Tab-separated table of C-alpha atoms and ligand atoms in Angstrom:
chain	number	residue	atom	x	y	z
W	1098	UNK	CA	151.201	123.701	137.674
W	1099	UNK	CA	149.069	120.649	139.024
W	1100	UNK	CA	148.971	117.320	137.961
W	1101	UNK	CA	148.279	114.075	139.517
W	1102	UNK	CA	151.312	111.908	138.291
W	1103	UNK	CA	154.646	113.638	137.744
W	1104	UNK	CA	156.975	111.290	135.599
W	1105	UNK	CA	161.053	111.780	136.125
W	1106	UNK	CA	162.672	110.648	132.966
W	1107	UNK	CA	161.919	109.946	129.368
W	1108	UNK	CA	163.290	106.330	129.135
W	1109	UNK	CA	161.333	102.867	128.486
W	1110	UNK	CA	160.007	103.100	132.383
W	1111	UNK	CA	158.983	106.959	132.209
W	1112	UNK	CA	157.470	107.113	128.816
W	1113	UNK	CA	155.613	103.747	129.086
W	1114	UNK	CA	154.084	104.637	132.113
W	1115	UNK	CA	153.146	108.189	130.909
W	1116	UNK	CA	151.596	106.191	127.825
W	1117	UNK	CA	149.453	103.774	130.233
W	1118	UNK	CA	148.942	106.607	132.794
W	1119	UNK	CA	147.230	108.175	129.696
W	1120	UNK	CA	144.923	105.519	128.410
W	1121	UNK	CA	143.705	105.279	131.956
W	1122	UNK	CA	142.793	108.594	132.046
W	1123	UNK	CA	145.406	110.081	134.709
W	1124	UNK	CA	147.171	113.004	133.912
W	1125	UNK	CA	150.760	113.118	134.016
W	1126	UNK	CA	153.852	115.279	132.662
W	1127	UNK	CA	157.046	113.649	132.030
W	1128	UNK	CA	160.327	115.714	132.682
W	1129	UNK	CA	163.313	114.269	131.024
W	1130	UNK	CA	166.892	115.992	131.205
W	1131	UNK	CA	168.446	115.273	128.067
W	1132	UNK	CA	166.269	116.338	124.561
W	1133	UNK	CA	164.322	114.428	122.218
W	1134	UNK	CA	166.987	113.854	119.742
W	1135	UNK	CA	169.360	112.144	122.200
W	1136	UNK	CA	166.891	110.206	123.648
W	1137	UNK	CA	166.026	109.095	120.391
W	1138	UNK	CA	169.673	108.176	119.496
W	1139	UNK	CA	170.968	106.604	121.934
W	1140	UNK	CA	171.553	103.091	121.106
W	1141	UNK	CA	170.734	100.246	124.166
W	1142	UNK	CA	169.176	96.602	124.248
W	1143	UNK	CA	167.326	95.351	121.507
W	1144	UNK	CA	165.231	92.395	122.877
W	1145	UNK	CA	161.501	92.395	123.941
W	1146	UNK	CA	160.143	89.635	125.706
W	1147	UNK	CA	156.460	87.916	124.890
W	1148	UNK	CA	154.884	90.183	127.478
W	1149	UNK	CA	156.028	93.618	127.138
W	1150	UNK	CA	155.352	92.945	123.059
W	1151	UNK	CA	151.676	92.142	124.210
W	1152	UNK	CA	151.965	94.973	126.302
W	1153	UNK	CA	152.728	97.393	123.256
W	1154	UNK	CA	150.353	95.603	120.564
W	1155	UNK	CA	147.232	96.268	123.534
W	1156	UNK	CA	147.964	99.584	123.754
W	1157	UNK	CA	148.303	100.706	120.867
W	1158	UNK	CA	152.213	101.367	120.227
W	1159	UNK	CA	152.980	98.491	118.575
W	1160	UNK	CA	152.561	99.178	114.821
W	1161	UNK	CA	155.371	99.551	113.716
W	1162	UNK	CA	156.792	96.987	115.904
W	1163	UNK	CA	154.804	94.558	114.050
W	1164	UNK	CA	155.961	95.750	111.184
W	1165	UNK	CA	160.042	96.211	111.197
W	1166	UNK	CA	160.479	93.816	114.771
W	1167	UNK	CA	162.378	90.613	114.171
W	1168	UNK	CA	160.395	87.607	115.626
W	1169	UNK	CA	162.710	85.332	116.836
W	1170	UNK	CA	161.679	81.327	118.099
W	1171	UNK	CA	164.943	80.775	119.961
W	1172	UNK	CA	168.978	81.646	120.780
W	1173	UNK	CA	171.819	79.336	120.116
W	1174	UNK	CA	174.392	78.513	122.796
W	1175	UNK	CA	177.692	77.897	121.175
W	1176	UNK	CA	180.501	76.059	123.553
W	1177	UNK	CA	183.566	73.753	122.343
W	1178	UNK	CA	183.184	74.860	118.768
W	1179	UNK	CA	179.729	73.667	118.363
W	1180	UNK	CA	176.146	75.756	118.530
W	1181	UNK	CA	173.119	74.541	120.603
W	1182	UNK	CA	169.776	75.685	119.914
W	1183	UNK	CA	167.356	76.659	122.470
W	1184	UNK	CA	163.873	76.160	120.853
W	1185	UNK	CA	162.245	79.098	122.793
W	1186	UNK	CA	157.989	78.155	120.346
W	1187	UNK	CA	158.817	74.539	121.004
W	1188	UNK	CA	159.574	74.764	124.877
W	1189	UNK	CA	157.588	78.000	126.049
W	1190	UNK	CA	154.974	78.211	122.799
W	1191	UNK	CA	156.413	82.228	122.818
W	1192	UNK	CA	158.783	83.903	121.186
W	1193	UNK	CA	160.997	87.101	121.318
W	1194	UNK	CA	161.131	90.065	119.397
W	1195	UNK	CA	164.145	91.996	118.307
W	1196	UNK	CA	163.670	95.668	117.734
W	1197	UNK	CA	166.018	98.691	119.252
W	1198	UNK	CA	165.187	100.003	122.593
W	1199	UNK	CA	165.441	103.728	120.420
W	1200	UNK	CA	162.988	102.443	118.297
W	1201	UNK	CA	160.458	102.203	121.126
W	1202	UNK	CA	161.371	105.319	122.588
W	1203	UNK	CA	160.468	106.700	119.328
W	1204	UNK	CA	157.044	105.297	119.113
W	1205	UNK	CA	156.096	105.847	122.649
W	1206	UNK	CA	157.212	109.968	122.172
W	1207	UNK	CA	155.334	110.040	118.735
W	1208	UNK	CA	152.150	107.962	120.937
W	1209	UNK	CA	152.248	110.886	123.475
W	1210	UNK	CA	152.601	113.747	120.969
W	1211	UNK	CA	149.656	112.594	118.948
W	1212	UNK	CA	148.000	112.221	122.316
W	1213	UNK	CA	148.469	115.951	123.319
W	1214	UNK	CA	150.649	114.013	126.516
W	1215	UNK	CA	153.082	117.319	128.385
W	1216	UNK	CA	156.468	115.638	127.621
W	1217	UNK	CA	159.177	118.289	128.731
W	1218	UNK	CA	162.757	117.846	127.459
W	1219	UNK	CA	166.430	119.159	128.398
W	1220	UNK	CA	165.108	120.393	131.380
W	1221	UNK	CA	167.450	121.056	134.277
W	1222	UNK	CA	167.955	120.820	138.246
W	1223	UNK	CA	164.741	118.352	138.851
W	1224	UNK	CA	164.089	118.559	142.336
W	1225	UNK	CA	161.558	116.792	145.148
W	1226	UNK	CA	159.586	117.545	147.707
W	1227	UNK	CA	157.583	116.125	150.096
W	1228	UNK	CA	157.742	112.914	148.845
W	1229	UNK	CA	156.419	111.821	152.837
W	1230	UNK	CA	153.542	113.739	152.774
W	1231	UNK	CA	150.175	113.960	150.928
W	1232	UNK	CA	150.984	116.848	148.173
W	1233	UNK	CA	154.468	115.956	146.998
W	1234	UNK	CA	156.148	118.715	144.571
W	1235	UNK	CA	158.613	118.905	141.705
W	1236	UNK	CA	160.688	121.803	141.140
W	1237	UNK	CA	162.740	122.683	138.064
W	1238	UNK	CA	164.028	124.667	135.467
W	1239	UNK	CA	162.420	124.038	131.623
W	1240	UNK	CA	164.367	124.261	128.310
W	1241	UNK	CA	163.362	128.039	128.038
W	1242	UNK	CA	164.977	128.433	131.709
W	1243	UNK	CA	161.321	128.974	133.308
W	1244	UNK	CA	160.984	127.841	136.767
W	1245	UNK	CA	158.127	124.878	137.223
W	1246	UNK	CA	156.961	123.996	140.378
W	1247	UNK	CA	155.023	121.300	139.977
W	1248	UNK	CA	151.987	119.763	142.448
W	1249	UNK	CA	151.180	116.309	142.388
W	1250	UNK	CA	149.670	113.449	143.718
W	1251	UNK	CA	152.631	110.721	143.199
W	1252	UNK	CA	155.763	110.788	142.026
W	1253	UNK	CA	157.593	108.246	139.375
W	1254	UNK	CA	161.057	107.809	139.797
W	1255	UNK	CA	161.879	106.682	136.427
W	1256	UNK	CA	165.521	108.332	135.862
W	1257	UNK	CA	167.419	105.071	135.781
W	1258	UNK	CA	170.730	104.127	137.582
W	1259	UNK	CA	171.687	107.283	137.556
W	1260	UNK	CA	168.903	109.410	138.870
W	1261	UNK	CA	168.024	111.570	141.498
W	1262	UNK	CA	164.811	110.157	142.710
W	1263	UNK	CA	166.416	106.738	144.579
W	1264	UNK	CA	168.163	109.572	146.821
W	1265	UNK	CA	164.992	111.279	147.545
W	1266	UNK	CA	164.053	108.767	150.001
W	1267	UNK	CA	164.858	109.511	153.770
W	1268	UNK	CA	168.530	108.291	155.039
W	1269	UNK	CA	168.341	104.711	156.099
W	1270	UNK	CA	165.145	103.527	153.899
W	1271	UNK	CA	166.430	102.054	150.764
W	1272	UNK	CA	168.833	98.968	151.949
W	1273	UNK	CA	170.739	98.435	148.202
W	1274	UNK	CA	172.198	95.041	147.364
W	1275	UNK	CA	175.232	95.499	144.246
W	1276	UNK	CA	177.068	93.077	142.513
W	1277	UNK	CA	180.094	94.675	140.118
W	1278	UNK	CA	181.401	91.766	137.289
W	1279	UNK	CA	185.181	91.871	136.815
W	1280	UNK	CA	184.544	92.494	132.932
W	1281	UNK	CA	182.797	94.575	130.728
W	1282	UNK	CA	180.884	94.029	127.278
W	1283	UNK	CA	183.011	95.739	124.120
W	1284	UNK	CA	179.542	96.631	121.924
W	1285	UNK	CA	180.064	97.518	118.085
W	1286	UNK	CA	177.187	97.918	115.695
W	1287	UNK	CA	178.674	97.096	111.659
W	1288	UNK	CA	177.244	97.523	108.448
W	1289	UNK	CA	177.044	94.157	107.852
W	1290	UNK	CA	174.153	91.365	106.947
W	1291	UNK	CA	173.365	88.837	109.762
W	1292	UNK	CA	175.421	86.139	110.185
W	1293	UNK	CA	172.832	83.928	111.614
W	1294	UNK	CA	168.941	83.820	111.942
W	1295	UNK	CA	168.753	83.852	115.825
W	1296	UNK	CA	171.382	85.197	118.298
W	1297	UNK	CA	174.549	83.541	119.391
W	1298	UNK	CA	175.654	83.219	123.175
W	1299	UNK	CA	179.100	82.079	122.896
W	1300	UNK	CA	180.840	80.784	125.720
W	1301	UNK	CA	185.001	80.627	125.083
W	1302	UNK	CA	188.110	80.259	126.706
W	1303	UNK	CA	189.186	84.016	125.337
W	1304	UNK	CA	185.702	84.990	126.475
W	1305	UNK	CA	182.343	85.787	126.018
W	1306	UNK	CA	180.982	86.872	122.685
W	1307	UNK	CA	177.130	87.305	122.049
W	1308	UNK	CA	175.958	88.025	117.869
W	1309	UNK	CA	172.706	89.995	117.656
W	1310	UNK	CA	171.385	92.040	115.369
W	1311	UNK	CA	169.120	95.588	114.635
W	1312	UNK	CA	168.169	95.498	110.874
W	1313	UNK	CA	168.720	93.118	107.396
W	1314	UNK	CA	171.674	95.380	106.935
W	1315	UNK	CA	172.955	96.451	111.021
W	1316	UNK	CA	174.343	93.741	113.188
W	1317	UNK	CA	175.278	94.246	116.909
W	1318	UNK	CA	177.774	92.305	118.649
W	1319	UNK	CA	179.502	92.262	122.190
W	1320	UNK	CA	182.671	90.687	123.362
W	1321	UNK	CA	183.830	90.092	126.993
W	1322	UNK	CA	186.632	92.505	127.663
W	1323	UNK	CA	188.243	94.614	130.486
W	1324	UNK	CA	185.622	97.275	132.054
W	1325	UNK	CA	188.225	99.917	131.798
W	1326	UNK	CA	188.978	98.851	128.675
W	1327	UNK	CA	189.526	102.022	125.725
W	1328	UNK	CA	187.283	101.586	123.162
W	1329	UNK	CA	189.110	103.705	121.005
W	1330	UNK	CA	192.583	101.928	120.698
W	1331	UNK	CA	191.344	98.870	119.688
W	1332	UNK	CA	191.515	98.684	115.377
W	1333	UNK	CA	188.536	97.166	113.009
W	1334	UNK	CA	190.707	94.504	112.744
W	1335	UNK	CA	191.454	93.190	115.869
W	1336	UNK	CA	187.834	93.671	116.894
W	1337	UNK	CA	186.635	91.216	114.424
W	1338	UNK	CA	189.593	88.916	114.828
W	1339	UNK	CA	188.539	88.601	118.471
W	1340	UNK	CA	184.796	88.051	117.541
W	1341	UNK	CA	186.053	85.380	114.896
W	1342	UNK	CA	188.172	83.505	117.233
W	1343	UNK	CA	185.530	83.190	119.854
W	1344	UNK	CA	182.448	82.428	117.621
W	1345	UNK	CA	184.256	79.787	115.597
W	1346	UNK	CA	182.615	76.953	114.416
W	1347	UNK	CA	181.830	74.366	111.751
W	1348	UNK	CA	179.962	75.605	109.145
W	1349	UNK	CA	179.947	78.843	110.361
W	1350	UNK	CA	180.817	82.342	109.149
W	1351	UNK	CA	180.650	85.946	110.729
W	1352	UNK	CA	180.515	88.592	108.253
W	1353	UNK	CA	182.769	91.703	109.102
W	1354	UNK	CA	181.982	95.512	107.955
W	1355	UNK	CA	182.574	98.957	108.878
W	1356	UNK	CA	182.154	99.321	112.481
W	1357	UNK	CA	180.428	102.802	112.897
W	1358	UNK	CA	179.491	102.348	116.860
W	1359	UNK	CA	181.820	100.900	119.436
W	1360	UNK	CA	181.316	101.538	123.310
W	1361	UNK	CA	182.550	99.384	126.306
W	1362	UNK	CA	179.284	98.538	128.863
W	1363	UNK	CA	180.131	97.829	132.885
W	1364	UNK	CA	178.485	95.128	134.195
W	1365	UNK	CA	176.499	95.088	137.468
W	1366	UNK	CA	173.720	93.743	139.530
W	1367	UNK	CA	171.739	95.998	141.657
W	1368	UNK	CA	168.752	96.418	143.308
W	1369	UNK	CA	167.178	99.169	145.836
W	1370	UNK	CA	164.492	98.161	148.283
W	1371	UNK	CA	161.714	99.277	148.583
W	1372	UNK	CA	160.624	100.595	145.275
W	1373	UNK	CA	158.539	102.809	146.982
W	1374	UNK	CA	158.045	105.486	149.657
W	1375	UNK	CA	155.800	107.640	150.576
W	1376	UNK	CA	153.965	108.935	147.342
W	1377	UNK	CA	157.406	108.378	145.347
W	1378	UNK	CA	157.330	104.994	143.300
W	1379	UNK	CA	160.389	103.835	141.653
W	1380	UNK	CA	160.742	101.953	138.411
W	1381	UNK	CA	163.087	100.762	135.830
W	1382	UNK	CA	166.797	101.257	136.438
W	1383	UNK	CA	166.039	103.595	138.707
W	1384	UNK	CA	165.411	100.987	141.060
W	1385	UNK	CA	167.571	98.188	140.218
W	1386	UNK	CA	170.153	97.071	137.076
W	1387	UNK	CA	170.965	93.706	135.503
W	1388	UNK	CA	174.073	92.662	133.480
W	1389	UNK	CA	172.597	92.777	130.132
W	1390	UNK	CA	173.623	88.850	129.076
W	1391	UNK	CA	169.585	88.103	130.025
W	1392	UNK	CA	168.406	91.018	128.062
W	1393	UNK	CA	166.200	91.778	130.739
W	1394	UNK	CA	166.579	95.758	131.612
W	1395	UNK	CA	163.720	97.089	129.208
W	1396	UNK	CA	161.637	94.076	129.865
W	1397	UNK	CA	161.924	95.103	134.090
W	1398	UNK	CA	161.018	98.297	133.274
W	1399	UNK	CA	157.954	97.589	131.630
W	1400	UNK	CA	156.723	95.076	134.165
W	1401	UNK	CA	157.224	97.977	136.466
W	1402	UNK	CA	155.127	100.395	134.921
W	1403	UNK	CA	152.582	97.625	133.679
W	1404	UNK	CA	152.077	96.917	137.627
W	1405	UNK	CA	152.423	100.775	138.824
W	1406	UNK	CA	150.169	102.257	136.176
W	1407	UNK	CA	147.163	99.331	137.206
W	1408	UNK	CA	147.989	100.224	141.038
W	1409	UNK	CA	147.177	104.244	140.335
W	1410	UNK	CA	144.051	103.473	137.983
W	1411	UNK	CA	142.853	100.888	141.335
W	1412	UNK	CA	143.487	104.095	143.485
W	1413	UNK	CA	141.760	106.514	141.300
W	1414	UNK	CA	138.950	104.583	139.918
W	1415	UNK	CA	138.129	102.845	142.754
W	1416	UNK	CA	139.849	104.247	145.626
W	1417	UNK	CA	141.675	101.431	146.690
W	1418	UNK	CA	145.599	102.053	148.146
W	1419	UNK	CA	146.063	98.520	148.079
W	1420	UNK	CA	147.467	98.057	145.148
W	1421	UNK	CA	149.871	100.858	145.558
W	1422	UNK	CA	150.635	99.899	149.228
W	1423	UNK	CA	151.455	96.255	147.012
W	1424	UNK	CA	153.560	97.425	144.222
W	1425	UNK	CA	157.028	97.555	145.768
W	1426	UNK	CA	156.735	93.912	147.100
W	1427	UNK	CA	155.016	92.232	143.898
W	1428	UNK	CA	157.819	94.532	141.477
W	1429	UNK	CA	160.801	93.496	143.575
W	1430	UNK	CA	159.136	89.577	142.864
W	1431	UNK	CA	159.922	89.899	139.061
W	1432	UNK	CA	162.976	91.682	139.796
W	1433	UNK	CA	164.847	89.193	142.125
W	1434	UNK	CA	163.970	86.201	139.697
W	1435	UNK	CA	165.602	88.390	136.553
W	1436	UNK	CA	168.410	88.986	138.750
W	1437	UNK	CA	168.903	85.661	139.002
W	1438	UNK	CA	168.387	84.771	135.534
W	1439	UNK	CA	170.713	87.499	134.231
W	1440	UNK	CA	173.597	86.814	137.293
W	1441	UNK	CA	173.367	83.006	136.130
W	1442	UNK	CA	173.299	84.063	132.224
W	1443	UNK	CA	176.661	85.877	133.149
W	1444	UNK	CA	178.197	83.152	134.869
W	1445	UNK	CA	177.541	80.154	133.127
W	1446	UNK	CA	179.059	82.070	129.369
W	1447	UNK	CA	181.475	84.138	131.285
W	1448	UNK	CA	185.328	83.628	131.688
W	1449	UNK	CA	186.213	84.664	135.402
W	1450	UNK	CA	190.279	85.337	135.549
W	1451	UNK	CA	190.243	83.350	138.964
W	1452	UNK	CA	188.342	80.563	138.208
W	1453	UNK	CA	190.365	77.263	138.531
W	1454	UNK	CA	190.172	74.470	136.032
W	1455	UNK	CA	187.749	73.080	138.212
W	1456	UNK	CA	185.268	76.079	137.430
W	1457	UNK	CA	185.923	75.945	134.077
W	1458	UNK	CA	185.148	72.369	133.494
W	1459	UNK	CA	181.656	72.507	135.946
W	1460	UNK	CA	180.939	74.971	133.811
W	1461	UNK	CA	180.684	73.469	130.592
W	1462	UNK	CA	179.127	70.785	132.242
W	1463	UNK	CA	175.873	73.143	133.368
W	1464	UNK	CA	175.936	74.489	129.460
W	1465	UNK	CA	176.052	70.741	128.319
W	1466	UNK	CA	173.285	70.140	130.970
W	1467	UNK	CA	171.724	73.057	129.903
W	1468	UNK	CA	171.418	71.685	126.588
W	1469	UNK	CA	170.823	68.350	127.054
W	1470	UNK	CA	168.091	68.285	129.425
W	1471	UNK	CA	164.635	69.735	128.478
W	1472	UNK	CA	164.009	70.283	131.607
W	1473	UNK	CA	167.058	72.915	132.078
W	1474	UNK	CA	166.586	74.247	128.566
W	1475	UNK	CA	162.704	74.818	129.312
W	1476	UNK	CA	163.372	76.962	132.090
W	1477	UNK	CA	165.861	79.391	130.485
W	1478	UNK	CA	163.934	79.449	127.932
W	1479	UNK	CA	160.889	80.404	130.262
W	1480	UNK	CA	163.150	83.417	131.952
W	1481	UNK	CA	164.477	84.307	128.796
W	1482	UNK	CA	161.053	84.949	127.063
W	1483	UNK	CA	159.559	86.332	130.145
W	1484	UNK	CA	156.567	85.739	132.114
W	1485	UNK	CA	153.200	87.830	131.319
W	1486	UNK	CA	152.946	91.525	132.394
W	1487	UNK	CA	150.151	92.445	134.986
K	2603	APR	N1	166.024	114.564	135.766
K	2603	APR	C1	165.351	114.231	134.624
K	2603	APR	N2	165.626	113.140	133.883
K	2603	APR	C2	166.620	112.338	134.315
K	2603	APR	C3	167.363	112.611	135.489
K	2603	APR	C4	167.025	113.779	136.223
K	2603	APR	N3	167.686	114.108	137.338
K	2603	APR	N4	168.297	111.633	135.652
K	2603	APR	C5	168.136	110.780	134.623
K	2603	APR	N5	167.141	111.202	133.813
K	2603	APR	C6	166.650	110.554	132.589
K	2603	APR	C7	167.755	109.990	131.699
K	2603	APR	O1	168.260	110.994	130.848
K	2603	APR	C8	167.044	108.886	130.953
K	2603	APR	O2	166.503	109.356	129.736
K	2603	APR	O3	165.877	109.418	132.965
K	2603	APR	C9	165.891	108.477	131.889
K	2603	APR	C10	166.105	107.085	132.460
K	2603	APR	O4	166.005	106.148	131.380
K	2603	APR	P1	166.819	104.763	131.403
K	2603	APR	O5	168.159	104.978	131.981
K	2603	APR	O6	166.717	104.177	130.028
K	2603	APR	O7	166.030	103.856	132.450
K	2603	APR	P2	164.624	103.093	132.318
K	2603	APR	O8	163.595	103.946	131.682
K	2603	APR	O9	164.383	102.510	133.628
K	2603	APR	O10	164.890	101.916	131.266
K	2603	APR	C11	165.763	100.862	131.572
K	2603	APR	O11	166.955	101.383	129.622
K	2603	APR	O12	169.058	102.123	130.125
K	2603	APR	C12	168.359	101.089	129.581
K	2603	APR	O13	169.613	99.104	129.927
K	2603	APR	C13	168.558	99.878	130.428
K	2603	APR	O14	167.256	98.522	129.067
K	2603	APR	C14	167.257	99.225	130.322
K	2603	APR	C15	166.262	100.343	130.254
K	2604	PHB	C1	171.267	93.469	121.917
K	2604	PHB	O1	170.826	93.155	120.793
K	2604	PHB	O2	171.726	94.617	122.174
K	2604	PHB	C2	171.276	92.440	123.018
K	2604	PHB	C3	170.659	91.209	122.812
K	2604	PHB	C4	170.664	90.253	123.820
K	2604	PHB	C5	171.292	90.540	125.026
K	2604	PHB	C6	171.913	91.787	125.230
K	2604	PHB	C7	171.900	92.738	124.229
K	2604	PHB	O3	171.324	89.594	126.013
């Protein structure tokens, strides 16, 4: 078959694009290894900045985000037993919205359906070709085990951290810059109600704990804990015991409930550059990864695609390779500033095993700075509700 934008993976990045690819009037097929269903399932972040909300309301996906997405005007940080707010409408004039990565997945798949858009699940051994030259190819094998070869234009690496497209780029190109965190995040999800309005970053000698939420009646919450760390062995009630010691303060209470979800998350920074080779164009995890204490992976992703998709309508519509030639550069702008964000997120609410008391006094003095200056709280809550989407 021939198309002009082949799409490798059905996450945020891949169907987002495909979406934007669409409304531009580029065709594009999207091949995605695991099926609808899982895809659908699987449960990741929950928080969409200002931009990539914009983003989904312009184009037509956001409907039901409007309708079921949680609006919230800022985050506390809670330190030494007491909770700080971060007034995100009073310092940016934005807010955030909470609504399940899944849930987006689900409206961008039913957006493509409706649109007649070639989405093609569980299919296997995705291969490339040519990436260097003019007339790159995809080869692989369907859900009904037919063969596809597949001629295209460009290709969009959007198969996240652990894809196959990063390593279709020639030995030596991508340089790759990692950072592994000596700790993990425990994640639960509980049938429980919400235990506060807006969610809690809570910075504690035991550890880090962070209460967010999915529905009225479905609360998520993470607590620092060993990456290697079984998920399994630990019981209800030591999970919530943990979560209770670390959250504590005045005034406050979490409320417990069967936990139905629990997984343990690795934390890591990485990046590959470039984003971009030949006619293959990286985005999303595919091309770097963020610890998720900035809630910024879904939010990268779309300000890839958002920047890729108005490069390829420049090249088609008006012929002009700048804006691809551009893309790697301006993307990898955004991404090194979330990186930064999301490293310093992580270690000003972390507790690092070697830190001295030193550490751990300097840094309750940046939260308390943090907190106490406008000037400090103004820019994380700039970062934190993101900057506008191209
Ligand atoms: N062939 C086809 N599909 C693949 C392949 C492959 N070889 N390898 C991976 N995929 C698919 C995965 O199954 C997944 O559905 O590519 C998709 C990549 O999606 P994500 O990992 O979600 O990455 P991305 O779209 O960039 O979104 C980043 O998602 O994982 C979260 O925390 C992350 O919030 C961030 C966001
Ligand atoms: C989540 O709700 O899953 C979530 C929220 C904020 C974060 C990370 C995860 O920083």
């Amino acid at each position: 078959m021939r198309t002009q934008v082949a799409i490798i993976g059905a996450g945020p990045a891949g169907l987002l694009l495909s979406h934007l690819l669409h409304r531009a009037g580029i065709a594009g097929v999207v091949l995605e290894n695991r099926s609808r269903a899982t895809i659908e399932a699987t449960i990741r972040a929950g928080v969409l900045e200002h931009g990539t909300v914009a983003l989904l309301n312009a184009t037509g996906v956001g409907a039901r985000l409007a309708r079921e997405g949680l609006v919230h005007e800022g985050i506390e940080l809670r330190f030494g037993g007491a909770g700080h707010r971060i007034d995100f409408a009073a310092l940016t004039g934005k807010a955030i919205t909470v609504y399940p990565q899944h849930e987006v997945l689900k409206d961008l798949i039913a957006a493509r359906l409706a649109d007649g858009g070639d989405l093609r699940f569980s299919v296997a051994d995705v291969r490339l070709e040519g990436v260097g030259t003019e007339h790159p190819r995809v080869h692989c094998t369907d859900a009904a085990g037919t063969a596809l070869h597949i001629d295209c234009d460009f290709i969009a690496g959007c198969d996240g951290a652990h894809g196959i497209c990063r390593q279709a780029m020639p030995e030596g190109v991508p340089r790759e810059y990692l950072r592994i965190y000596p700790f993990g995040w425990f994640g639960i999800l509980a049938e429980a109600p919400p235990s506060s309005h807006e969610l809690i970053y809570a910075r504690h000698d035991r550890g880090f704990a962070l209460i967010s939420t999915r529905t009225p009646t479905v609360q998520r919450m993470y607590f620092q804990c060993d990456p290697a760390e079984p998920a399994e062995r630990w019981s209800e009630r030591q999970i919530w015991d943990e979560l209770q010691a670390r959250t504590a303060a005045t005034g406050f209470s979490l409320h417990e409930g069967r936990i139905f979800q629990r997984g343990v998350i690795a934390m890591r920074s990485f990046v590959c550059e470039p984003m971009a080779h030949g006619r293959l164009f990286l985005a999303g995890d595919a091309a770097h990864v963020v610890p998720p204490t900035g809630a910024k992976g879904l939010n990268l992703a779309a300000a890839d695609v958002a920047l890729l998709a108005r490069a390829l309508d420049a090249h088609y519509r008006e012929g002009k390779r700048g804006p691809l030639e551009a893309y790697s550069a301006a993307a990898l702008a955004r991404v090194w500033r979330a990186q930064h964000f999301s490293w310093w997120m992580t270690s000003m609410l972390h507790r690092f095993d070697e830190a001295t008391e030193f550490d751990r006094r300097r840094q309750l003095a940046e939260l308390d700075l943090v907190v106490s200056s406008r000037a400090a709280a103004t820019s994380l809550a700039e970062m934190y509700v993101g900057s506008p989407l191209a």
